[in-house]
Amino acid sequence: MIVPVRDMKKQLRGEALARRDALDAAWRIEASLAMAETAAREIAVEPGTVIAGFWPMRSEVDVRPAMFALMEAGARLCLPAILDKTTIVFRELKRGEELIDMGFGTLGPGPDAAVLDPAIVLVPLAAFDARGHRIGYGAGYYDRAIARLTEGGHAPRLIGIAFDCQHVAAVPDEPHDVVIPEILTESGLHRLG
């Protein structure tokens, strides 16, 4: 019996997230801080470079220290804002501005914040393989957002964010999947593919 790709991804996602959930909370904080140091060292930004990060949920890497390290280097930050069941845009994140509930346990800038086209996108991952194929959370928001940026003439640098334990042997391919050429984990910035 052939297992549908969607089911295979669901199983891989569940297994990778269970491994991530099992990580000690204090260790996750230390790993996130180490990843921020790597980001500051390995991700060169020009003043004004727009970087899309994300507000962490559940046991995800806390990418906020990395985002703020990059901001200190001159980057402008933005976060995803969920518009509907299929669409996210990236709204500018500014100190002191109110963040609103985006669902899924995340926060983001409100509708008055500027919508930006990021030059670098830090992409949350549920699982990834050595080819740069990823599994997200199943809604396809990032695949569509990245496709929309590309169709609009932008070619953002894509950097997946995950812990090493989220690595899987192989992610099944689907035509709409976006390959992530770099993954930042606690062991460094890895160039894949």
Coordinates of N, CA, C and O in Angstrom, one line a residue:
M1 N 0.8 -1.2 0.0 CA 0.0 0.0 0.0 C 0.9 1.3 0.0 O 1.8 1.4 0.8
I2 N 0.6 2.2 -0.9 CA 1.3 3.4 -1.0 C 0.8 4.4 0.0 O -0.4 4.7 0.0
V3 N 1.7 5.0 0.8 CA 1.3 6.0 1.8 C 1.3 7.3 1.2 O 2.3 7.7 0.5
P4 N 0.2 8.1 1.3 CA 0.2 9.4 0.7 C 1.2 10.3 1.3 O 1.6 10.2 2.5
V5 N 1.8 11.2 0.4 CA 2.8 12.1 0.9 C 2.4 12.9 2.1 O 3.1 13.1 3.1
R6 N 1.2 13.4 2.1 CA 0.6 14.2 3.2 C 0.7 13.4 4.5 O 1.1 13.9 5.6
D7 N 0.4 12.1 4.5 CA 0.4 11.2 5.7 C 1.9 11.0 6.1 O 2.2 11.0 7.3
M8 N 2.8 10.8 5.1 CA 4.2 10.6 5.5 C 4.7 11.9 6.2 O 5.4 11.8 7.2
K9 N 4.4 13.1 5.6 CA 4.8 14.3 6.2 C 4.2 14.5 7.6 O 4.9 14.9 8.5
K10 N 3.0 14.1 7.8 CA 2.3 14.3 9.1 C 3.1 13.4 10.1 O 3.3 13.8 11.2
Q11 N 3.4 12.2 9.7 CA 4.2 11.3 10.7 C 5.5 11.9 11.0 O 5.9 11.9 12.2
L12 N 6.3 12.3 10.0 CA 7.6 12.9 10.2 C 7.5 14.1 11.1 O 8.4 14.3 12.0
R13 N 6.5 15.0 10.8 CA 6.3 16.2 11.6 C 6.1 15.8 13.1 O 6.7 16.4 14.0
G14 N 5.2 14.9 13.3 CA 4.9 14.5 14.7 C 6.1 13.9 15.4 O 6.3 14.2 16.6
E15 N 6.9 13.1 14.7 CA 8.1 12.5 15.4 C 9.1 13.6 15.7 O 9.7 13.6 16.8
A16 N 9.4 14.5 14.7 CA 10.3 15.6 14.9 C 9.9 16.5 16.0 O 10.7 17.0 16.9
L17 N 8.6 16.9 16.0 CA 8.1 17.8 17.1 C 8.1 17.1 18.5 O 8.4 17.8 19.5
A18 N 7.9 15.8 18.5 CA 8.0 15.1 19.8 C 9.5 15.1 20.3 O 9.7 15.3 21.5
R19 N 10.4 15.0 19.4 CA 11.8 15.1 19.9 C 12.1 16.5 20.3 O 12.8 16.7 21.4
R20 N 11.6 17.5 19.6 CA 11.8 18.9 20.0 C 11.2 19.2 21.4 O 11.8 19.8 22.3
D21 N 9.9 18.7 21.5 CA 9.2 18.9 22.8 C 9.9 18.3 24.0 O 9.8 18.8 25.1
A22 N 10.7 17.2 23.7 CA 11.4 16.5 24.8 C 12.6 17.2 25.3 O 13.2 16.8 26.3
L23 N 13.1 18.2 24.5 CA 14.3 18.9 24.9 C 14.0 19.7 26.2 O 13.0 20.3 26.4
D24 N 15.0 19.7 27.1 CA 14.9 20.5 28.3 C 14.7 22.0 28.0 O 15.4 22.5 27.2
A25 N 13.8 22.6 28.7 CA 13.4 24.0 28.5 C 14.6 24.9 28.7 O 14.9 25.8 27.9
A26 N 15.4 24.7 29.7 CA 16.6 25.5 30.0 C 17.6 25.3 28.9 O 18.3 26.3 28.4
W27 N 17.8 24.1 28.4 CA 18.7 23.8 27.3 C 18.3 24.6 26.0 O 19.1 25.1 25.3
R28 N 17.0 24.6 25.7 CA 16.4 25.3 24.6 C 16.8 26.8 24.6 O 17.1 27.4 23.6
I29 N 16.7 27.4 25.8 CA 17.1 28.8 25.9 C 18.5 29.0 25.6 O 18.9 29.9 24.8
E30 N 19.4 28.1 26.2 CA 20.8 28.3 25.9 C 21.1 28.1 24.5 O 22.0 28.8 23.9
A31 N 20.5 27.1 23.8 CA 20.7 26.8 22.4 C 20.2 28.0 21.6 O 20.9 28.4 20.6
S32 N 19.1 28.6 21.9 CA 18.6 29.8 21.2 C 19.6 30.9 21.3 O 19.8 31.7 20.3
L33 N 20.2 31.1 22.5 CA 21.2 32.2 22.7 C 22.4 31.9 21.8 O 23.0 32.8 21.2
A34 N 22.9 30.7 21.8 CA 24.0 30.3 21.0 C 23.7 30.5 19.5 O 24.6 31.0 18.8
M35 N 22.5 30.2 19.1 CA 22.1 30.4 17.7 C 22.1 31.9 17.4 O 22.5 32.3 16.2
A36 N 21.8 32.8 18.3 CA 21.8 34.2 18.1 C 23.3 34.7 17.9 O 23.5 35.5 17.0
E37 N 24.2 34.1 18.6 CA 25.6 34.5 18.4 C 26.1 34.0 17.0 O 26.8 34.8 16.3
T38 N 25.7 32.8 16.6 CA 26.0 32.4 15.3 C 25.4 33.3 14.2 O 26.1 33.6 13.2
A39 N 24.1 33.6 14.4 CA 23.5 34.5 13.4 C 24.2 35.8 13.3 O 24.4 36.3 12.2
A40 N 24.6 36.4 14.4 CA 25.3 37.7 14.4 C 26.6 37.6 13.7 O 27.1 38.5 13.0
R41 N 27.3 36.5 13.8 CA 28.6 36.2 13.2 C 28.5 35.8 11.7 O 29.3 36.2 10.9
E42 N 27.4 35.0 11.3 CA 27.4 34.4 10.0 C 26.4 35.0 9.0 O 26.5 34.7 7.8
I43 N 25.5 35.8 9.5 CA 24.5 36.4 8.6 C 24.8 37.9 8.5 O 24.5 38.7 9.3
A44 N 25.5 38.2 7.4 CA 25.9 39.6 7.2 C 24.7 40.5 6.7 O 23.9 40.0 5.8
V45 N 24.6 41.6 7.3 CA 23.5 42.5 6.9 C 24.0 43.9 6.7 O 24.9 44.4 7.4
E46 N 23.5 44.5 5.7 CA 23.7 46.0 5.4 C 22.7 46.8 6.2 O 21.6 46.3 6.5
P47 N 23.0 48.0 6.6 CA 22.0 48.8 7.3 C 20.7 48.9 6.4 O 20.8 49.1 5.2
G48 N 19.6 48.6 7.1 CA 18.3 48.7 6.4 C 17.9 47.4 5.8 O 16.7 47.3 5.3
T49 N 18.7 46.3 5.8 CA 18.3 45.0 5.3 C 17.1 44.6 6.1 O 17.0 44.6 7.3
V50 N 16.0 44.1 5.3 CA 14.8 43.7 6.0 C 14.8 42.2 6.2 O 15.0 41.4 5.3
I51 N 14.7 41.8 7.5 CA 14.7 40.4 7.9 C 13.4 40.1 8.5 O 12.9 40.7 9.5
A52 N 12.8 39.0 8.0 CA 11.5 38.4 8.6 C 11.9 37.3 9.6 O 12.6 36.4 9.2
G53 N 11.5 37.5 10.8 CA 11.6 36.5 11.8 C 10.3 35.9 12.1 O 9.4 36.0 11.3
F54 N 10.1 35.4 13.3 CA 8.8 34.9 13.7 C 8.7 34.9 15.3 O 9.8 34.8 15.9
W55 N 7.5 35.0 15.8 CA 7.3 34.9 17.2 C 7.2 33.4 17.6 O 6.4 32.7 17.0
P56 N 8.1 32.9 18.5 CA 8.1 31.4 18.7 C 6.9 30.9 19.4 O 6.2 31.7 20.2
M57 N 6.5 29.7 19.1 CA 5.4 29.1 19.7 C 5.8 27.7 20.2 O 6.7 27.1 19.7
R58 N 5.1 27.3 21.2 CA 5.4 26.0 21.9 C 6.9 25.8 22.1 O 7.5 26.7 22.8
S59 N 7.5 24.8 21.7 CA 8.9 24.5 22.0 C 9.9 24.9 20.9 O 11.0 24.4 20.8
E60 N 9.4 25.8 20.0 CA 10.3 26.3 18.9 C 11.5 27.0 19.4 O 11.6 27.5 20.5
V61 N 12.5 27.0 18.6 CA 13.7 27.9 18.8 C 13.2 29.3 19.1 O 12.3 29.8 18.4
D62 N 13.7 29.9 20.1 CA 13.3 31.3 20.4 C 14.3 32.2 19.5 O 15.4 32.4 19.8
V63 N 13.8 32.6 18.4 CA 14.6 33.3 17.4 C 14.7 34.8 17.7 O 15.5 35.5 17.1
R64 N 14.0 35.3 18.7 CA 14.0 36.7 19.0 C 15.4 37.2 19.4 O 15.8 38.3 18.9
P65 N 16.3 36.4 20.1 CA 17.6 36.9 20.4 C 18.4 37.1 19.1 O 19.2 38.1 18.9
A66 N 18.3 36.2 18.1 CA 18.9 36.3 16.8 C 18.4 37.5 16.1 O 19.2 38.2 15.5
M67 N 17.1 37.7 16.1 CA 16.5 38.8 15.4 C 17.1 40.1 15.9 O 17.5 41.0 15.2
F68 N 17.2 40.2 17.2 CA 17.6 41.5 17.8 C 19.1 41.7 17.7 O 19.6 42.8 17.5
A69 N 19.9 40.6 17.6 CA 21.3 40.7 17.3 C 21.5 41.2 15.9 O 22.3 42.1 15.6
L70 N 20.6 40.8 14.9 CA 20.7 41.3 13.6 C 20.2 42.7 13.5 O 20.7 43.5 12.7
M71 N 19.2 43.1 14.3 CA 18.8 44.5 14.4 C 19.9 45.4 14.8 O 20.1 46.5 14.3
E72 N 20.7 44.9 15.8 CA 21.8 45.7 16.3 C 22.9 45.9 15.2 O 23.6 46.9 15.2
A73 N 22.9 45.0 14.2 CA 23.8 45.1 13.1 C 23.2 46.0 12.0 O 23.9 46.2 11.0
G74 N 22.0 46.5 12.2 CA 21.4 47.5 11.2 C 20.2 47.0 10.5 O 19.6 47.7 9.7
A75 N 19.8 45.8 10.7 CA 18.6 45.2 10.0 C 17.3 45.9 10.5 O 17.2 46.3 11.7
R76 N 16.3 45.9 9.6 CA 14.9 46.2 10.0 C 14.2 44.9 10.1 O 14.5 44.0 9.3
L77 N 13.4 44.8 11.1 CA 12.7 43.5 11.4 C 11.3 43.5 11.0 O 10.6 44.5 11.1
C78 N 10.8 42.3 10.7 CA 9.3 42.2 10.4 C 8.9 40.8 10.9 O 9.8 39.9 11.0
L79 N 7.7 40.6 11.2 CA 7.1 39.4 11.6 C 5.9 39.0 10.7 O 5.2 39.9 10.1
P80 N 5.6 37.7 10.6 CA 4.4 37.3 9.8 C 3.1 37.8 10.4 O 3.0 37.7 11.7
A81 N 2.2 38.2 9.6 CA 0.9 38.5 10.1 C -0.1 37.7 9.3 O -0.1 37.7 8.0
I82 N -0.9 36.9 10.0 CA -1.9 36.1 9.3 C -3.1 36.9 8.9 O -3.7 37.5 9.7
L83 N -3.3 37.0 7.6 CA -4.5 37.7 7.1 C -5.7 36.9 6.9 O -6.8 37.4 7.2
D84 N -5.6 35.6 6.5 CA -6.7 34.7 6.4 C -6.1 33.3 6.4 O -5.0 33.1 6.8
K85 N -6.9 32.3 6.1 CA -6.5 30.9 6.2 C -5.4 30.5 5.2 O -4.9 29.4 5.3
T86 N -5.1 31.4 4.3 CA -4.1 31.0 3.3 C -2.9 32.0 3.2 O -1.9 31.7 2.5
T87 N -3.0 33.2 3.8 CA -2.1 34.3 3.5 C -1.5 34.9 4.7 O -2.1 35.2 5.7
I88 N -0.1 35.1 4.6 CA 0.6 35.9 5.6 C 1.3 37.0 4.8 O 1.7 36.8 3.6
V89 N 1.5 38.1 5.4 CA 2.4 39.2 5.0 C 3.4 39.4 6.1 O 3.2 38.9 7.2
F90 N 4.4 40.2 5.8 CA 5.4 40.5 6.8 C 5.3 42.0 7.2 O 5.5 42.8 6.3
R91 N 4.9 42.2 8.4 CA 4.7 43.6 9.0 C 5.9 44.0 9.8 O 6.5 43.2 10.6
E92 N 6.3 45.2 9.7 CA 7.4 45.8 10.4 C 7.3 45.7 11.9 O 6.2 46.0 12.4
L93 N 8.3 45.2 12.5 CA 8.4 45.1 14.0 C 9.2 46.3 14.5 O 10.4 46.4 14.1
K94 N 8.6 47.1 15.3 CA 9.3 48.3 15.9 C 9.2 48.2 17.4 O 8.2 47.9 17.9
R95 N 10.3 48.6 18.1 CA 10.3 48.7 19.5 C 9.1 49.6 20.0 O 8.9 50.7 19.5
G96 N 8.4 49.1 21.0 CA 7.4 49.9 21.6 C 6.0 49.8 20.9 O 5.0 50.3 21.5
E97 N 6.0 49.2 19.7 CA 4.7 49.1 19.0 C 3.9 47.9 19.6 O 4.5 46.9 19.9
E98 N 2.6 48.0 19.6 CA 1.8 46.9 20.2 C 1.8 45.7 19.3 O 1.8 45.8 18.0
L99 N 1.9 44.5 19.9 CA 1.8 43.3 19.2 C 0.4 42.7 19.4 O -0.1 42.8 20.5
I100 N -0.2 42.1 18.4 CA -1.5 41.5 18.6 C -1.5 40.0 18.4 O -0.5 39.5 17.8
D101 N -2.5 39.3 18.8 CA -2.6 37.9 18.7 C -2.8 37.5 17.3 O -3.7 38.0 16.6
M102 N -1.9 36.6 16.8 CA -2.0 36.2 15.4 C -2.6 34.7 15.3 O -2.6 34.2 14.2
G103 N -3.0 34.2 16.4 CA -3.4 32.8 16.5 C -2.2 31.9 16.6 O -1.0 32.3 16.5
F104 N -2.4 30.6 16.9 CA -1.4 29.6 17.0 C -0.4 29.9 18.1 O 0.7 29.4 18.2
G105 N -0.8 30.8 19.0 CA 0.1 31.2 20.1 C 1.2 32.2 19.8 O 2.1 32.4 20.5
T106 N 1.0 32.9 18.6 CA 2.0 33.8 18.2 C 1.5 35.2 18.2 O 0.3 35.5 18.3
L107 N 2.4 36.2 18.2 CA 2.1 37.6 18.2 C 2.7 38.2 17.0 O 3.7 37.7 16.4
G108 N 2.2 39.4 16.5 CA 2.7 40.1 15.4 C 2.2 41.5 15.4 O 1.3 41.9 16.2
P109 N 2.9 42.4 14.6 CA 2.5 43.8 14.5 C 1.0 43.9 14.0 O 0.6 43.1 13.2
G110 N 0.4 44.9 14.4 CA -1.0 45.2 14.0 C -1.1 45.7 12.6 O -0.1 45.9 11.9
P111 N -2.4 45.9 12.2 CA -2.6 46.3 10.8 C -2.1 47.7 10.4 O -2.0 47.9 9.2
D112 N -1.7 48.5 11.3 CA -1.1 49.8 11.0 C 0.4 49.7 10.7 O 0.9 50.7 10.1
A113 N 1.0 48.6 11.0 CA 2.4 48.5 10.7 C 2.6 48.3 9.2 O 1.8 47.7 8.5
A114 N 3.8 48.8 8.7 CA 4.1 48.7 7.3 C 4.3 47.3 6.9 O 4.9 46.5 7.6
V115 N 3.9 46.9 5.7 CA 4.1 45.6 5.1 C 5.4 45.7 4.3 O 5.6 46.6 3.5
L116 N 6.4 44.8 4.6 CA 7.7 44.9 4.0 C 8.0 43.6 3.2 O 7.4 42.5 3.5
D117 N 8.9 43.7 2.3 CA 9.3 42.5 1.5 C 10.7 42.2 2.0 O 11.7 42.9 1.7
P118 N 10.8 41.1 2.8 CA 12.1 40.8 3.4 C 13.2 40.4 2.4 O 12.9 39.7 1.4
A119 N 14.4 40.7 2.7 CA 15.6 40.2 1.9 C 16.1 38.9 2.5 O 16.7 38.1 1.8
I120 N 15.8 38.7 3.8 CA 16.1 37.5 4.4 C 14.9 37.0 5.2 O 14.3 37.8 5.9
V121 N 14.6 35.7 5.0 CA 13.4 35.1 5.8 C 13.9 34.0 6.7 O 14.5 33.1 6.2
L122 N 13.7 34.2 8.0 CA 14.0 33.1 8.9 C 12.8 32.3 9.0 O 11.7 32.7 9.4
V123 N 12.9 31.0 8.5 CA 11.7 30.2 8.3 C 11.6 29.1 9.5 O 12.5 28.4 9.7
P124 N 10.5 29.1 10.2 CA 10.3 28.1 11.2 C 10.1 26.7 10.5 O 9.5 26.6 9.5
L125 N 10.7 25.7 11.2 CA 10.6 24.4 10.6 C 10.1 23.4 11.6 O 10.4 23.5 12.8
A126 N 9.3 22.4 11.2 CA 9.0 21.3 12.0 C 10.0 20.2 11.8 O 10.4 19.5 12.8
A127 N 10.5 20.0 10.6 CA 11.5 19.0 10.2 C 12.2 19.4 9.0 O 11.6 20.2 8.2
F128 N 13.4 18.9 8.8 CA 14.2 19.2 7.6 C 15.1 18.0 7.2 O 15.4 17.2 8.1
D129 N 15.5 18.0 6.0 CA 16.5 17.0 5.6 C 17.8 17.6 5.0 O 17.8 18.9 4.9
A130 N 18.7 16.8 4.7 CA 20.0 17.3 4.3 C 20.0 18.0 2.9 O 20.9 18.7 2.5
R131 N 18.9 17.8 2.2 CA 18.7 18.5 0.9 C 18.1 19.9 1.0 O 18.0 20.6 0.0
G132 N 17.7 20.2 2.2 CA 17.0 21.5 2.4 C 15.5 21.4 2.2 O 14.8 22.5 2.2
H133 N 15.0 20.2 2.1 CA 13.5 20.1 2.0 C 13.0 20.2 3.5 O 13.6 19.7 4.4
R134 N 11.9 20.8 3.6 CA 11.4 21.1 4.9 C 9.9 20.6 5.1 O 9.2 20.5 4.1
I135 N 9.6 20.5 6.3 CA 8.2 20.3 6.7 C 7.8 21.4 7.6 O 8.5 21.6 8.7
G136 N 6.8 22.1 7.3 CA 6.3 23.2 8.2 C 5.2 22.6 9.1 O 5.2 21.4 9.4
Y137 N 4.2 23.4 9.4 CA 3.2 22.9 10.3 C 1.9 22.5 9.5 O 0.9 22.2 10.1
G138 N 2.0 22.5 8.2 CA 1.0 21.9 7.4 C 0.0 22.8 6.7 O -0.8 22.4 5.9
A139 N 0.1 24.1 7.0 CA -0.9 25.1 6.5 C -0.4 25.7 5.2 O -1.1 26.3 4.4
G140 N 0.9 25.6 4.9 CA 1.5 26.1 3.6 C 1.7 27.6 3.6 O 2.0 28.2 2.5
Y141 N 1.6 28.3 4.7 CA 1.7 29.8 4.7 C 3.0 30.3 4.1 O 3.1 31.2 3.3
Y142 N 4.1 29.6 4.6 CA 5.4 30.1 4.1 C 5.7 29.7 2.7 O 6.3 30.6 1.9
D143 N 5.2 28.6 2.2 CA 5.4 28.2 0.8 C 4.7 29.3 -0.1 O 5.3 29.7 -1.0
R144 N 3.5 29.7 0.3 CA 2.8 30.7 -0.5 C 3.4 32.1 -0.4 O 3.5 32.8 -1.4
A145 N 3.8 32.4 0.8 CA 4.4 33.8 1.0 C 5.7 33.9 0.2 O 6.0 34.9 -0.4
I146 N 6.6 32.8 0.3 CA 7.8 32.9 -0.5 C 7.6 32.9 -2.0 O 8.2 33.6 -2.7
A147 N 6.6 32.1 -2.4 CA 6.3 32.1 -3.9 C 5.8 33.5 -4.3 O 6.2 34.0 -5.4
R148 N 5.0 34.1 -3.4 CA 4.5 35.5 -3.8 C 5.6 36.5 -3.8 O 5.7 37.3 -4.7
L149 N 6.6 36.4 -2.9 CA 7.8 37.3 -3.0 C 8.6 37.0 -4.2 O 8.9 38.0 -4.9
T150 N 8.8 35.8 -4.6 CA 9.5 35.4 -5.8 C 8.8 35.9 -7.0 O 9.4 36.5 -7.9
E151 N 7.5 35.7 -7.1 CA 6.7 36.2 -8.3 C 6.8 37.7 -8.4 O 6.7 38.2 -9.5
G152 N 6.9 38.4 -7.2 CA 7.0 39.8 -7.2 C 8.4 40.4 -7.5 O 8.6 41.6 -7.4
G153 N 9.3 39.5 -7.9 CA 10.6 39.9 -8.3 C 11.6 39.9 -7.1 O 12.8 40.4 -7.3
H154 N 11.3 39.4 -6.0 CA 12.2 39.3 -4.9 C 12.7 37.9 -4.8 O 12.0 37.0 -5.1
A155 N 14.0 37.8 -4.4 CA 14.6 36.5 -4.2 C 15.2 36.5 -2.8 O 16.4 36.6 -2.6
P156 N 14.4 36.4 -1.7 CA 14.9 36.4 -0.4 C 15.8 35.3 -0.1 O 15.6 34.2 -0.6
R157 N 16.8 35.6 0.8 CA 17.7 34.5 1.3 C 16.8 33.8 2.4 O 16.3 34.4 3.3
L158 N 16.7 32.5 2.2 CA 15.9 31.7 3.1 C 16.8 30.9 4.1 O 17.7 30.1 3.6
I159 N 16.5 31.1 5.4 CA 17.3 30.4 6.4 C 16.3 29.7 7.3 O 15.6 30.4 8.0
G160 N 16.3 28.4 7.3 CA 15.5 27.6 8.2 C 16.0 27.7 9.6 O 17.2 27.8 9.9
I161 N 15.1 27.7 10.6 CA 15.4 27.7 12.0 C 14.9 26.5 12.7 O 13.7 26.2 12.7
A162 N 15.8 25.7 13.3 CA 15.3 24.5 14.0 C 16.4 24.0 14.9 O 17.6 24.5 14.9
F163 N 16.1 23.0 15.7 CA 17.1 22.3 16.5 C 17.6 21.1 15.7 O 16.9 20.6 14.8
D164 N 18.8 20.6 15.9 CA 19.4 19.5 15.2 C 18.5 18.3 15.3 O 18.4 17.5 14.4
C165 N 17.8 18.1 16.4 CA 16.9 16.9 16.6 C 15.7 16.9 15.6 O 15.1 15.8 15.5
Q166 N 15.5 18.0 14.9 CA 14.4 18.0 13.9 C 14.8 17.5 12.5 O 14.0 17.4 11.6
H167 N 16.1 17.2 12.4 CA 16.6 16.6 11.1 C 16.0 15.2 10.9 O 15.9 14.4 11.9
V168 N 15.6 15.0 9.7 CA 15.0 13.6 9.3 C 15.8 13.1 8.1 O 16.4 13.9 7.4
A169 N 15.7 11.8 7.9 CA 16.5 11.2 6.8 C 16.1 11.8 5.4 O 16.9 12.2 4.6
A170 N 14.8 11.9 5.2 CA 14.3 12.4 3.9 C 12.9 13.0 4.0 O 12.0 12.3 4.6
V171 N 12.6 14.2 3.5 CA 11.3 14.8 3.4 C 10.7 14.4 2.1 O 11.4 14.7 1.0
P172 N 9.5 13.9 2.0 CA 8.9 13.6 0.7 C 8.7 14.9 -0.1 O 8.3 15.9 0.5
D173 N 9.0 14.9 -1.4 CA 8.9 16.1 -2.2 C 7.5 16.3 -2.7 O 6.8 15.3 -3.0
E174 N 7.0 17.5 -2.7 CA 5.8 17.9 -3.4 C 6.1 19.1 -4.3 O 7.0 19.9 -4.0
P175 N 5.4 19.3 -5.4 CA 5.7 20.3 -6.4 C 5.8 21.7 -5.8 O 6.6 22.6 -6.2
H176 N 4.9 22.0 -4.8 CA 4.8 23.4 -4.2 C 5.9 23.6 -3.2 O 6.0 24.8 -2.7
D177 N 6.6 22.6 -2.7 CA 7.6 22.8 -1.7 C 8.7 23.8 -2.0 O 9.2 23.7 -3.1
V178 N 9.0 24.6 -1.1 CA 10.2 25.5 -1.2 C 11.4 24.9 -0.5 O 11.3 24.5 0.7
V179 N 12.5 24.8 -1.2 CA 13.7 24.2 -0.7 C 14.4 25.4 0.1 O 14.5 26.5 -0.4
I180 N 14.9 25.0 1.3 CA 15.6 26.0 2.1 C 17.1 25.7 2.1 O 17.5 24.6 2.5
P181 N 17.9 26.6 1.5 CA 19.3 26.3 1.2 C 20.2 26.4 2.5 O 21.3 25.8 2.5
E182 N 19.7 27.0 3.6 CA 20.5 27.1 4.8 C 19.6 26.8 6.0 O 18.4 27.3 6.0
I183 N 20.2 26.2 7.0 CA 19.5 25.9 8.2 C 20.4 26.3 9.4 O 21.5 25.9 9.4
L184 N 19.8 27.1 10.3 CA 20.5 27.5 11.5 C 20.0 26.6 12.6 O 18.8 26.6 12.9
T185 N 20.9 25.9 13.2 CA 20.6 25.1 14.4 C 21.7 25.4 15.5 O 22.6 26.2 15.3
E186 N 21.5 24.7 16.6 CA 22.5 24.9 17.7 C 23.9 24.5 17.3 O 24.9 25.0 17.9
S187 N 24.1 23.7 16.3 CA 25.4 23.3 15.9 C 26.0 24.2 14.8 O 27.1 24.0 14.3
G188 N 25.3 25.2 14.3 CA 25.8 26.2 13.4 C 24.9 26.5 12.2 O 23.7 26.1 12.2
L189 N 25.4 27.3 11.3 CA 24.6 27.6 10.1 C 25.1 26.6 9.0 O 26.3 26.6 8.6
H190 N 24.2 25.8 8.5 CA 24.5 24.7 7.6 C 24.0 25.1 6.2 O 22.8 25.4 6.1
R191 N 24.8 25.0 5.2 CA 24.4 25.2 3.8 C 24.1 23.8 3.2 O 24.9 22.9 3.3
L192 N 22.9 23.7 2.7 CA 22.4 22.4 2.3 C 22.2 22.3 0.8 O 22.3 23.3 0.1
G193 N 21.8 21.1 0.4 CA 21.5 20.9 -1.1 C 22.6 20.3 -1.8 O 23.7 20.0 -1.4

